[in-house]
Amino acid sequence: MTSLFTRLQPARKFRISKSAIAQLLNIPKQLIVRVECWKYVVFVHRRDRGGQFISYRKLQQWLNA
């Protein structure tokens, strides 16, 4: 897994929008406070549940790469 992350570098190269995260989580995008791209996961701060971690592998950009 690490060599794949090193080659793709999702934290640097993927442009992740709030609308894409909202679509993945099936929530309105107004509930998302901020999105932080960490090395191996995406941190989503939500108004209703607090923080949530999402794997890059669940994102559409990962499937396209």
XYZ file of N, CA and C in Angstrom:
195
model
N 0.819 -1.187 0.000
C 0.000 0.000 0.000
C 0.864 1.253 0.000
N 1.948 1.265 0.717
C 2.774 2.455 0.814
C 3.384 2.829 -0.527
N 3.825 1.850 -1.312
C 4.407 2.180 -2.616
C 3.358 2.776 -3.545
N 2.117 2.315 -3.443
C 1.048 2.879 -4.262
C 0.753 4.314 -3.848
N 0.718 4.578 -2.551
C 0.511 5.943 -2.075
C 1.674 6.838 -2.481
N 2.887 6.312 -2.457
C 4.055 7.097 -2.853
C 3.982 7.470 -4.324
N 3.520 6.552 -5.139
C 3.433 6.819 -6.573
C 2.306 7.799 -6.902
N 1.136 7.620 -6.284
C -0.012 8.468 -6.596
C -0.008 9.792 -5.844
N 0.495 9.820 -4.628
C 0.517 10.996 -3.757
C -0.845 11.689 -3.712
N -1.856 11.009 -3.190
C -3.206 11.571 -3.218
C -3.364 12.857 -2.414
N -2.619 13.016 -1.333
C -2.752 14.232 -0.530
C -2.299 15.464 -1.303
N -1.368 15.304 -2.231
C -0.864 16.437 -3.011
C -1.588 16.617 -4.337
N -1.946 15.520 -4.994
C -2.429 15.600 -6.369
C -3.943 15.570 -6.517
N -4.659 14.991 -5.569
C -6.111 14.922 -5.687
C -6.726 16.246 -5.259
N -7.649 16.741 -6.052
C -8.415 17.935 -5.700
C -9.772 17.461 -5.210
N -9.952 17.491 -3.909
C -11.153 16.941 -3.293
C -12.060 18.094 -2.889
N -13.275 18.101 -3.414
C -14.216 19.176 -3.127
C -15.192 18.750 -2.028
N -15.815 19.751 -1.418
C -16.818 19.466 -0.398
C -18.007 18.732 -1.000
N -18.348 19.063 -2.231
C -19.496 18.404 -2.861
C -19.217 16.925 -3.122
N -17.975 16.572 -3.474
C -17.629 15.164 -3.686
C -17.701 14.383 -2.376
N -17.230 14.993 -1.293
C -17.293 14.343 0.019
C -18.750 14.197 0.464
N -19.552 15.250 0.256
C -20.964 15.193 0.637
C -21.698 14.106 -0.140
N -21.378 13.952 -1.402
C -22.004 12.910 -2.210
C -21.600 11.524 -1.707
N -20.343 11.356 -1.340
C -19.869 10.074 -0.819
C -20.548 9.714 0.503
N -20.733 10.707 1.366
C -21.318 10.473 2.686
C -22.843 10.563 2.695
N -23.442 10.945 1.574
C -24.896 11.112 1.455
C -25.435 12.126 2.460
N -24.770 13.282 2.532
C -25.202 14.362 3.409
C -25.199 15.656 2.604
N -25.935 16.685 3.060
C -25.843 17.988 2.389
C -24.474 18.613 2.638
N -23.953 19.320 1.652
C -22.604 19.869 1.809
C -22.551 21.000 2.827
N -23.698 21.524 3.258
C -23.719 22.551 4.300
C -23.308 21.987 5.658
N -23.372 20.667 5.824
C -22.965 20.047 7.091
C -21.454 19.909 7.219
N -20.718 20.118 6.139
C -19.264 19.973 6.170
C -18.633 21.317 6.531
N -17.866 21.319 7.606
C -17.189 22.538 8.054
C -15.874 22.711 7.299
N -15.045 21.659 7.285
C -13.774 21.726 6.562
C -13.310 20.325 6.191
N -12.435 20.270 5.202
C -11.862 19.013 4.728
C -10.351 19.165 4.757
N -9.670 18.234 5.414
C -8.209 18.247 5.476
C -7.674 16.981 4.830
N -6.744 17.126 3.905
C -6.136 15.980 3.224
C -4.847 15.614 3.944
N -4.865 14.514 4.672
C -3.694 14.019 5.362
C -2.988 13.008 4.481
N -1.888 12.453 4.945
C -1.071 11.584 4.094
C -1.821 10.343 3.632
N -2.524 9.670 4.525
C -3.200 8.422 4.165
C -4.720 8.488 4.243
N -5.285 9.520 4.846
C -6.739 9.637 4.993
C -7.177 11.079 4.776
N -8.477 11.250 4.614
C -9.091 12.572 4.523
C -9.882 12.778 5.806
N -9.642 13.911 6.476
C -10.383 14.245 7.685
C -11.494 15.215 7.310
N -12.727 14.870 7.687
C -13.888 15.710 7.401
C -14.488 16.151 8.725
N -14.560 17.463 8.932
C -15.195 18.004 10.131
C -16.640 18.314 9.776
N -17.562 17.615 10.438
C -18.988 17.756 10.168
C -19.678 18.495 11.301
N -20.737 19.228 10.967
C -21.497 19.939 11.993
C -22.321 18.988 12.856
N -22.806 17.901 12.286
C -23.720 17.029 13.020
C -23.022 15.941 13.834
N -21.860 15.446 13.398
C -21.209 14.321 14.073
C -19.796 14.614 14.546
N -19.274 15.761 14.275
C -17.886 16.044 14.630
C -16.946 15.606 13.532
N -15.826 14.978 13.885
C -14.830 14.566 12.901
C -15.084 13.175 12.356
N -14.684 12.972 11.111
C -14.825 11.671 10.462
C -13.654 11.485 9.514
N -13.107 10.280 9.492
C -12.006 9.958 8.595
C -12.526 9.152 7.412
N -12.008 9.462 6.225
C -12.381 8.759 5.002
C -11.100 8.321 4.313
N -11.088 7.101 3.845
C -9.939 6.594 3.106
C -9.933 7.169 1.694
N -8.739 7.412 1.159
C -8.632 7.861 -0.227
C -9.199 6.822 -1.186
N -9.169 5.565 -0.789
C -9.638 4.484 -1.662
C -11.134 4.532 -1.918
N -11.881 5.251 -1.104
C -13.321 5.377 -1.321
C -13.662 6.492 -2.302
N -12.718 7.348 -2.616
C -12.977 8.493 -3.489
C -12.952 8.094 -4.959
N -13.709 8.817 -5.760
C -13.774 8.537 -7.190
C -12.428 8.794 -7.866
N -11.654 9.774 -7.401
C -10.341 10.047 -7.990
C -9.421 8.839 -7.856
N -9.524 8.115 -6.749
C -8.690 6.931 -6.551
C -9.066 5.854 -7.558
N -10.354 5.663 -7.769
C -10.804 4.646 -8.717
C -10.388 4.997 -10.143
N -10.372 6.283 -10.468
C -9.955 6.712 -11.806
C -8.451 6.569 -12.007
N -7.678 6.717 -10.918
C -6.221 6.627 -11.034
C -5.826 5.189 -11.207
